[in-house]
Short mmCIF file of C-alpha atoms in Angstrom, two decimals:
data_model
loop_
_atom_site.label_atom_id
_atom_site.label_comp_id
_atom_site.label_asym_id
_atom_site.label_seq_id
_atom_site.Cartn_x
_atom_site.Cartn_y
_atom_site.Cartn_z
CA MET A 14 23.88 -25.52 -1.26
CA GLN A 15 22.53 -26.00 2.23
CA ILE A 16 18.76 -25.91 2.71
CA TYR A 17 17.31 -24.72 6.03
CA LYS A 18 13.73 -25.69 6.83
CA ILE A 19 12.16 -22.78 8.68
CA PHE A 20 9.49 -25.09 10.10
CA ASP A 21 12.21 -27.12 11.86
CA LEU A 22 13.87 -23.98 13.21
CA CYS A 23 10.81 -22.02 14.36
CA GLY A 24 7.71 -24.18 13.98
CA PRO A 25 4.58 -23.42 11.95
CA HIS A 26 4.08 -19.90 13.33
CA CYS A 27 7.04 -17.61 12.67
CA VAL A 28 5.93 -14.43 14.33
CA SER A 29 8.52 -12.85 16.60
CA ILE A 30 11.64 -10.72 16.24
CA GLU A 31 13.56 -13.31 18.28
CA GLU A 32 12.66 -16.15 15.92
CA GLY A 33 13.66 -13.99 12.96
CA GLU A 34 16.96 -13.21 14.65
CA LYS A 35 17.69 -16.93 14.94
CA VAL A 36 17.27 -17.32 11.19
CA ARG A 37 19.30 -14.17 10.44
CA LYS A 38 22.27 -15.49 12.42
CA ILE A 39 22.26 -18.68 10.37
CA ILE A 40 22.20 -16.66 7.15
CA VAL A 41 24.98 -14.33 8.29
CA ASP A 42 27.22 -17.23 9.38
CA ASN A 43 26.81 -18.86 5.98
CA PHE A 44 27.34 -15.61 4.07
CA ASN A 45 30.51 -14.91 6.05
CA ASN A 46 31.79 -18.34 5.05
CA GLY A 47 30.95 -17.67 1.43
CA LYS A 48 28.22 -20.30 1.37
CA THR A 49 25.01 -20.16 -0.63
CA ILE A 50 21.87 -21.22 1.24
CA GLU A 51 18.15 -21.69 0.67
CA LEU A 52 15.34 -21.09 3.17
CA ASP A 53 12.45 -23.53 2.81
CA PHE A 54 9.18 -22.14 4.18
CA ASN A 55 7.09 -25.23 3.47
CA GLY A 56 4.86 -26.05 6.44
CA VAL A 57 4.98 -22.50 7.81
CA GLN A 58 1.43 -21.27 8.41
CA THR A 59 1.98 -17.81 9.85
CA LEU A 60 4.61 -15.26 8.90
CA THR A 61 4.67 -11.75 10.29
CA SER A 62 6.51 -8.61 9.29
CA SER A 63 8.39 -8.65 12.62
CA PHE A 64 9.84 -12.07 11.83
CA LEU A 65 10.79 -11.16 8.27
CA ASN A 66 12.18 -7.73 9.18
CA SER A 67 14.46 -9.44 11.61
CA ALA A 68 15.42 -12.48 9.51
CA ILE A 69 15.65 -10.87 6.07
CA GLY A 70 15.20 -7.09 6.27
CA ARG A 71 18.23 -6.54 8.51
CA LEU A 72 20.51 -8.34 6.03
CA TYR A 73 20.23 -5.27 3.78
CA GLY A 74 22.07 -3.25 6.43
CA ASP A 75 24.95 -5.71 6.53
CA PHE A 76 25.31 -6.95 2.96
CA GLU A 77 25.04 -5.65 -0.58
CA LYS A 78 21.72 -6.35 -2.31
CA SER A 79 23.55 -8.30 -5.02
CA LYS A 80 25.25 -10.54 -2.44
CA ILE A 81 21.89 -11.35 -0.83
CA GLU A 82 20.32 -12.06 -4.21
CA ASN A 83 23.19 -14.33 -5.24
CA PHE A 84 23.70 -16.22 -1.99
CA LEU A 85 20.18 -16.55 -0.59
CA GLY A 86 17.33 -18.54 -2.12
CA VAL A 87 13.80 -18.86 -0.81
CA LYS A 88 11.16 -21.46 -1.54
CA GLY A 89 7.82 -22.67 -0.19
CA LEU A 90 6.17 -19.27 0.18
CA ASP A 91 2.56 -18.87 -0.91
CA LYS A 92 1.40 -15.83 -2.85
CA SER A 93 0.59 -13.64 0.16
CA ASP A 94 3.83 -14.52 1.95
CA GLU A 95 5.77 -13.77 -1.23
CA ALA A 96 4.08 -10.39 -1.29
CA LEU A 97 4.92 -9.85 2.37
CA MET A 98 8.55 -10.77 1.70
CA ALA A 99 8.64 -8.27 -1.18
CA ILE A 100 7.34 -5.44 0.97
CA VAL A 101 9.74 -6.27 3.80
CA ILE A 102 12.68 -6.14 1.37
CA LYS A 103 11.48 -2.89 -0.21
CA ASN A 104 11.02 -1.37 3.25
CA ALA A 105 14.49 -2.47 4.37
CA ILE A 106 16.21 -1.10 1.25
CA GLU A 107 14.46 2.26 1.75
CA PHE A 108 15.27 2.26 5.47
CA TYR A 109 19.00 1.67 4.99
CA ALA A 110 19.20 4.17 2.10
CA LYS A 111 17.68 6.79 4.41
CA ASP A 112 19.98 5.71 7.22
CA GLN A 113 22.99 6.05 4.91
CA ARG A 114 21.89 9.55 3.85
CA ALA A 115 21.46 10.52 7.51
CA ARG A 116 24.96 9.22 8.33
CA GLU A 117 26.47 11.16 5.41
CA ALA A 118 24.67 14.32 6.48
CA ALA A 119 25.94 13.89 10.06
CA ARG A 120 29.48 13.36 8.74
CA ASP A 121 29.23 16.59 6.70
CA VAL A 122 28.07 18.54 9.75
CA ILE A 123 30.96 17.20 11.86
CA LYS A 124 33.43 17.99 9.05
CA ASP A 125 32.09 21.58 8.79
CA LEU A 126 32.35 22.04 12.54
CA LYS A 127 35.95 20.82 12.53
CA GLU A 128 36.84 23.19 9.68
CA ASP A 129 35.22 26.13 11.51
CA ASN A 130 37.37 25.39 14.57
CA MET B 13 -12.48 3.57 53.64
CA ASN B 14 -14.93 5.39 51.36
CA LYS B 15 -15.70 3.79 48.05
CA LYS B 16 -16.43 5.83 44.96
CA ILE B 17 -19.37 4.63 42.87
CA ILE B 18 -18.81 4.93 39.12
CA LYS B 19 -21.77 4.66 36.79
CA VAL B 20 -20.64 2.77 33.70
CA PRO B 21 -22.36 4.19 30.60
CA ARG B 22 -23.91 2.28 27.72
CA LEU B 23 -21.61 1.34 24.87
CA ASP B 24 -23.27 -0.10 21.79
CA GLN B 25 -21.88 -2.83 19.60
CA ASN B 26 -21.22 -0.86 16.45
CA ILE B 27 -20.20 2.59 17.48
CA ASP B 28 -20.31 4.76 14.42
CA SER B 29 -21.05 7.60 16.78
CA PHE B 30 -17.82 8.88 18.22
CA ASP B 31 -19.65 10.57 21.11
CA GLN B 32 -20.63 7.37 22.91
CA TRP B 33 -17.06 6.06 22.76
CA ASP B 34 -15.72 9.41 23.93
CA ARG B 35 -18.11 9.43 26.88
CA PHE B 36 -17.21 5.88 27.89
CA ILE B 37 -13.48 6.67 27.87
CA SER B 38 -14.05 9.93 29.76
CA ILE B 39 -15.61 7.97 32.61
CA VAL B 40 -13.37 4.89 32.68
CA SER B 41 -9.91 6.22 31.80
CA PRO B 42 -9.41 8.56 34.78
CA LEU B 43 -10.00 5.62 37.16
CA PHE B 44 -6.74 3.85 36.35
CA ASP B 45 -4.49 5.82 38.67
CA LYS B 46 -6.98 6.63 41.44
CA SER B 47 -6.04 4.65 44.53
CA ILE B 48 -9.47 5.13 46.13
CA PRO B 49 -11.61 1.94 46.06
CA ILE B 50 -14.23 2.07 43.32
CA ILE B 51 -17.47 0.24 42.67
CA LEU B 52 -18.66 -0.09 39.09
CA ASP B 53 -22.39 0.46 38.88
CA PHE B 54 -23.97 -0.85 35.68
CA SER B 55 -27.51 0.45 36.29
CA GLU B 56 -27.18 2.97 33.41
CA CYS B 57 -25.46 0.51 31.09
CA GLY B 58 -28.10 -1.02 28.84
CA PHE B 59 -25.49 -2.62 26.62
CA ILE B 60 -21.74 -3.12 26.55
CA GLY B 61 -19.81 -4.13 23.43
CA PRO B 62 -16.38 -5.78 23.30
CA GLU B 63 -14.52 -2.44 23.30
CA GLY B 64 -16.11 -1.59 26.64
CA THR B 65 -15.47 -5.08 27.97
CA ALA B 66 -11.79 -4.85 27.03
CA LEU B 67 -11.45 -1.44 28.65
CA ILE B 68 -13.12 -2.53 31.92
CA ALA B 69 -11.05 -5.75 31.97
CA GLY B 70 -7.85 -3.71 31.47
CA LEU B 71 -8.92 -1.35 34.25
CA LYS B 72 -9.58 -4.22 36.65
CA ILE B 73 -6.26 -5.97 35.93
CA PHE B 74 -4.27 -2.72 36.02
CA ARG B 75 -5.76 -1.67 39.37
CA ASN B 76 -5.45 -5.19 40.85
CA ASP B 77 -1.72 -5.17 40.05
CA ARG B 78 -1.41 -1.95 42.06
CA GLY B 79 -3.47 -3.25 44.94
CA TYR B 80 -6.34 -0.82 44.27
CA ILE B 81 -9.81 -2.17 45.02
CA THR B 82 -12.20 -2.37 42.07
CA GLU B 83 -15.58 -3.97 42.63
CA LEU B 84 -18.58 -4.59 40.46
CA ASP B 85 -22.04 -4.12 41.94
CA VAL B 86 -23.72 -7.19 40.55
CA THR B 87 -27.15 -6.05 41.75
CA SER B 88 -26.91 -3.06 39.40
CA VAL B 89 -26.39 -5.15 36.26
CA LEU B 90 -29.36 -5.67 33.95
CA SER B 91 -30.00 -9.32 33.20
CA SER B 92 -29.25 -8.90 29.46
CA VAL B 93 -25.94 -7.20 30.25
CA LYS B 94 -25.14 -9.80 32.90
CA VAL B 95 -25.26 -12.49 30.22
CA VAL B 96 -22.73 -10.53 28.14
CA LEU B 97 -20.44 -9.99 31.13
CA GLU B 98 -20.60 -13.69 32.04
CA ARG B 99 -19.93 -14.91 28.52
CA SER B 100 -17.01 -12.57 28.00
CA GLY B 101 -15.43 -13.64 31.28
CA LEU B 102 -15.60 -10.12 32.74
CA MET B 103 -17.78 -11.36 35.60
CA GLY B 104 -15.18 -14.07 36.27
CA LEU B 105 -12.47 -11.39 36.54
CA PHE B 106 -14.41 -9.67 39.31
CA PHE B 107 -15.61 -12.88 40.99
CA PRO B 108 -12.88 -15.46 40.23
CA SER B 109 -13.96 -17.94 42.87
CA GLU B 110 -17.64 -18.04 41.87
CA SER B 111 -18.33 -21.05 39.70
CA GLY B 112 -20.81 -20.46 36.92
CA TRP B 113 -19.31 -17.08 36.07
CA GLN B 114 -16.59 -18.38 33.88
CA PRO B 115 -16.55 -17.47 30.18
CA SER B 116 -18.69 -19.46 27.84
CA HIS B 117 -17.18 -21.10 24.79
CA LYS B 118 -20.45 -21.92 23.12
CA ASP B 119 -21.83 -18.65 21.88
CA SER B 120 -20.92 -15.65 19.80
CA THR B 121 -18.77 -13.92 22.41
CA LEU B 122 -15.01 -14.19 22.10
CA PRO B 123 -13.98 -14.37 25.75
CA ILE B 124 -11.40 -12.16 27.40
CA PHE B 125 -7.87 -13.37 26.88
CA CYS B 126 -5.14 -11.77 28.99
CA LEU B 127 -1.73 -11.85 27.40
CA LYS B 128 0.69 -11.25 30.24
CA SER B 129 3.79 -12.11 28.25
CA LYS B 130 4.94 -12.94 24.74
CA ASP B 131 3.42 -16.41 24.99
CA LYS B 132 3.00 -17.48 21.39
CA ASP B 133 1.51 -20.87 22.19
CA SER B 134 -1.31 -19.43 24.33
CA ALA B 135 -2.02 -16.87 21.62
CA ILE B 136 -2.21 -19.59 18.97
CA GLU B 137 -4.52 -21.65 21.17
CA TYR B 138 -6.83 -18.65 21.61
CA ILE B 139 -6.85 -17.84 17.89
CA GLU B 140 -7.52 -21.42 16.85
CA ASN B 141 -10.01 -22.43 19.52
CA GLN B 142 -11.80 -19.18 20.26
CA ILE B 143 -11.81 -17.47 16.88
CA LEU B 144 -11.20 -19.82 13.99
CA ILE B 145 -13.00 -23.04 14.83
CA ARG B 146 -15.96 -21.73 16.82
CA LYS B 147 -19.12 -23.10 15.38
CA GLU B 148 -20.74 -19.67 15.60
CA VAL B 149 -18.04 -18.20 13.35
CA PRO B 150 -19.19 -18.31 9.73
CA HIS B 151 -17.23 -20.60 7.46
CA MET B 152 -13.95 -19.01 6.51
CA THR B 153 -11.48 -19.89 3.81
CA GLU B 154 -8.00 -21.04 4.81
CA ARG B 155 -6.68 -17.83 3.32
CA LEU B 156 -8.86 -15.68 5.58
CA LYS B 157 -7.94 -17.76 8.62
CA LYS B 158 -4.31 -17.15 7.81
CA ASP B 159 -4.89 -13.40 7.46
CA ILE B 160 -6.63 -13.33 10.84
CA ARG B 161 -3.72 -15.21 12.44
CA VAL B 162 -1.21 -12.81 10.89
CA SER B 163 -3.21 -9.71 11.90
CA PHE B 164 -3.53 -11.02 15.44
CA PHE B 165 0.23 -11.47 15.73
CA GLU B 166 1.02 -8.12 14.12
CA ILE B 167 -1.01 -6.42 16.88
CA PHE B 168 0.35 -8.85 19.50
CA ASN B 169 3.90 -7.87 18.48
CA ASN B 170 2.96 -4.23 18.60
CA ILE B 171 1.79 -4.60 22.19
CA PHE B 172 4.89 -6.42 23.38
CA ASN B 173 7.51 -4.58 21.31
CA HIS B 174 6.21 -1.03 21.65
CA SER B 175 3.48 -0.40 24.19
CA GLU B 176 5.35 -0.84 27.50
CA SER B 177 2.06 -2.07 28.91
CA PRO B 178 2.37 -3.20 32.53
CA ILE B 179 -0.47 -5.69 32.14
CA GLY B 180 0.45 -6.98 28.68
CA GLY B 181 -2.63 -7.05 26.47
CA VAL B 182 -6.32 -7.85 26.75
CA VAL B 183 -8.13 -9.39 23.81
CA CYS B 184 -11.84 -10.08 23.40
CA GLY B 185 -14.45 -9.85 20.70
CA GLN B 186 -17.75 -10.78 19.20
CA VAL B 187 -18.98 -12.86 16.32
CA PHE B 188 -21.96 -11.55 14.33
CA PRO B 189 -23.20 -14.64 12.47
CA THR B 190 -25.97 -12.87 10.60
CA ASP B 191 -23.72 -10.00 9.49
CA HIS B 192 -20.92 -12.45 8.64
CA THR B 193 -18.44 -10.44 10.64
CA VAL B 194 -16.02 -11.02 13.50
CA LYS B 195 -14.83 -8.19 15.70
CA ILE B 196 -11.58 -8.55 17.65
CA VAL B 197 -10.50 -5.93 20.18
CA PHE B 198 -6.96 -5.52 21.53
CA TYR B 199 -6.27 -3.27 24.49
CA ASP B 200 -3.05 -2.42 26.28
CA THR B 201 -2.53 -0.04 29.19
CA GLY B 202 0.87 1.15 28.05
CA ILE B 203 2.27 4.51 26.98
CA GLY B 204 -0.14 4.80 24.04
CA VAL B 205 0.83 4.90 20.37
CA ALA B 206 0.30 8.65 20.15
CA ASN B 207 2.47 9.49 23.16
CA LYS B 208 5.16 7.11 21.99
CA VAL B 209 5.30 8.77 18.58
CA LEU B 210 5.14 12.33 19.94
CA ASN B 211 8.09 11.61 22.26
CA HIS B 212 10.04 10.66 19.16
CA LYS B 213 8.68 12.97 16.43
CA THR B 214 8.59 16.44 17.88
CA ASP B 215 7.41 18.00 14.61
CA LEU B 216 4.00 16.33 14.87
CA LYS B 217 1.31 18.50 16.40
CA SER B 218 -1.44 16.24 17.76
CA ASP B 219 -2.26 12.73 18.94
CA VAL B 220 -4.26 12.11 15.75
CA GLU B 221 -1.29 13.16 13.59
CA ALA B 222 0.91 10.87 15.66
CA ILE B 223 -1.44 7.90 15.12
CA GLU B 224 -1.52 8.60 11.38
CA TRP B 225 2.28 8.66 11.32
CA ALA B 226 2.39 5.27 13.09
CA LEU B 227 0.05 3.77 10.48
CA GLU B 228 2.23 4.68 7.51
CA ARG B 229 4.44 2.08 5.90
CA GLY B 230 7.94 2.02 7.34
CA ASN B 231 7.29 4.40 10.22
CA SER B 232 8.44 3.06 13.58
CA THR B 233 9.87 4.77 16.64
CA LEU B 234 11.71 1.57 17.56
CA GLY B 235 13.16 1.10 14.07
CA GLU B 236 14.72 4.55 14.07
CA THR B 237 16.02 4.09 17.62
CA ILE B 238 17.70 0.74 17.10
CA GLY B 239 18.65 1.36 13.47
CA GLN B 240 16.70 -1.57 12.04
CA PRO B 241 13.84 -1.71 9.54
CA ARG B 242 10.42 -1.94 11.23
CA GLY B 243 7.02 -0.26 10.92
CA LEU B 244 4.95 -2.62 8.80
CA GLY B 245 2.58 -4.29 11.25
CA LEU B 246 -0.16 -1.68 11.61
CA TYR B 247 0.15 -0.72 7.95
CA LEU B 248 -0.38 -4.31 6.82
CA ILE B 249 -3.45 -4.77 9.04
CA GLN B 250 -4.99 -1.63 7.58
CA GLU B 251 -4.32 -2.88 4.07
CA PHE B 252 -5.89 -6.25 4.84
CA ILE B 253 -8.96 -4.61 6.40
CA LYS B 254 -9.35 -2.29 3.39
CA ILE B 255 -9.41 -5.22 0.98
CA ASN B 256 -11.69 -7.18 3.27
CA THR B 257 -13.98 -4.11 3.41
CA GLY B 258 -13.96 -4.38 7.16
CA ILE B 259 -13.42 -1.73 9.82
CA PHE B 260 -10.17 -0.71 11.50
CA ARG B 261 -10.27 1.53 14.56
CA ILE B 262 -7.56 2.78 16.85
CA SER B 263 -7.76 5.02 19.87
CA ALA B 264 -4.62 6.04 21.72
CA ASN B 265 -4.20 8.77 24.29
CA SER B 266 -6.38 11.65 23.00
CA GLY B 267 -6.53 10.53 19.37
CA ALA B 268 -9.04 8.27 17.65
CA LEU B 269 -9.15 7.13 14.04
CA MET B 270 -11.41 4.84 12.04
CA GLU B 271 -11.04 3.39 8.52
CA LYS B 272 -14.30 2.20 7.04
CA ASP B 273 -15.49 1.89 3.44
CA GLY B 274 -12.26 3.44 2.23
CA LYS B 275 -12.81 6.55 4.32
CA ARG B 276 -10.78 7.69 7.26
CA SER B 277 -12.46 9.57 10.10
CA LYS B 278 -10.61 11.13 12.99
CA GLY B 279 -11.48 12.63 16.34
CA MET B 280 -10.00 13.96 19.52
CA LEU B 281 -11.13 12.38 22.79
CA SER B 282 -12.26 14.69 25.59
CA LEU B 283 -10.01 12.87 28.08
CA PRO B 284 -7.07 10.69 27.11
CA LEU B 285 -7.45 6.93 26.93
CA HIS B 286 -5.06 5.04 29.17
CA GLY B 287 -3.03 3.19 26.53
CA THR B 288 -4.10 1.99 23.09
CA ILE B 289 -7.14 0.10 21.88
CA ILE B 290 -7.31 -1.38 18.40
CA ASP B 291 -10.35 -3.13 17.05
CA ILE B 292 -10.77 -4.83 13.73
CA THR B 293 -14.03 -5.96 12.21
CA ILE B 294 -13.50 -8.62 9.58
CA LYS B 295 -16.03 -9.72 6.99
CA THR B 296 -16.18 -13.46 6.53
CA GLN B 297 -18.36 -13.82 3.42
CA GLU B 298 -16.62 -16.04 0.96
CA HIS B 299 -17.29 -13.95 -2.14
CA LEU B 300 -15.37 -11.09 -0.55
CA ILE B 301 -12.49 -13.35 0.25
CA TYR B 302 -12.30 -14.65 -3.28
CA GLY B 303 -12.38 -11.05 -4.41
CA TYR B 304 -8.99 -10.27 -2.97
CA LYS B 305 -7.32 -13.60 -3.44
CA ASP B 306 -5.12 -12.55 -6.32
CA GLU B 307 -4.79 -8.86 -5.72
CA PHE B 308 -3.22 -8.60 -2.35
CA SER B 309 -2.49 -5.00 -1.79
CA TYR B 310 1.12 -5.50 -0.72
CA LEU B 311 1.77 -5.91 -4.42
CA ARG B 312 0.31 -2.50 -5.20
CA GLN B 313 3.48 -0.71 -4.27
#
């Protein structure tokens, strides 16, 4: 299993969407190659929701929850960052569930319109 | 060319009264887009807190960028107010070449910091040097320092990802050593949170409703537009301030909202604010910090 040190990738303050995107790309590349990875947050002093939404939250739109749970490990988070990670994941799961429902509703409307014509 | 004299009103430090804030905005906000040269007269301003300083700084920078003349009549400023304007760096904004009117780094005023771009390193330098290790700032635990850093960047991200502010953001503040509190004010001259939400959520009826929508977990105009999860920043700051028993205030366009002591108060401004101003007052007493150490509200889902 490959370990990625977030400190080495983004420094001690991981705050922006762009930095999160950098981490997400690494995760996606590994997932697509069937590789299991671990993110090591040791040394990171500041984590924001923007960073985590981008790095982790967006994965829930691209991969099954079970795949993320099985292929991605996380270590080195303190209690408050763990809590932040939990809320980012919860928010992402809710967001994509809503998004999926909206897509299904739109598909139904289009189907009805086609049938009417 | 004629110059219009604007009398800047008093704005106290802790504005529990909405009226004073409303009056200040009513006078300052309409000046942003007026091309006529203006002179700010402080003769009726017996005090100006960091919210007022941020607003005047934003006005000056905004108008400068458009080539509009904005002057400050230094002879009108009371000596006690002059000290505040010097320490905050506001005087230096109006008189950049005058030595001796640069912000002080040795007192309880957090000087004006202009964030023109998403410059993380400058922001970190300001947080560390101007907020966290100032000798006037009461001792804070590492945990609280971290929460302040995170809150700062959540608002910072909000300014640069959502506000469309032409000047970026203006930050300033005040330390109250005897009250064990630190107040940090963030101002941007962008579209305003309320307008941004109302453009996106047509079912909402007012600017206050729009602000409340923006403060809820998971709500984000950008998130819905780009199809990605967002909308946690402002919610998390509110949660932190609740646990810290501090004060969270936001004014945007015609809406204003304050969270204090677990109560939310709301108001409509007489004239719309140009952009969004967020101020957070954080308590730094250690016993309060220990109080929330193991019960961070994110876990109360």
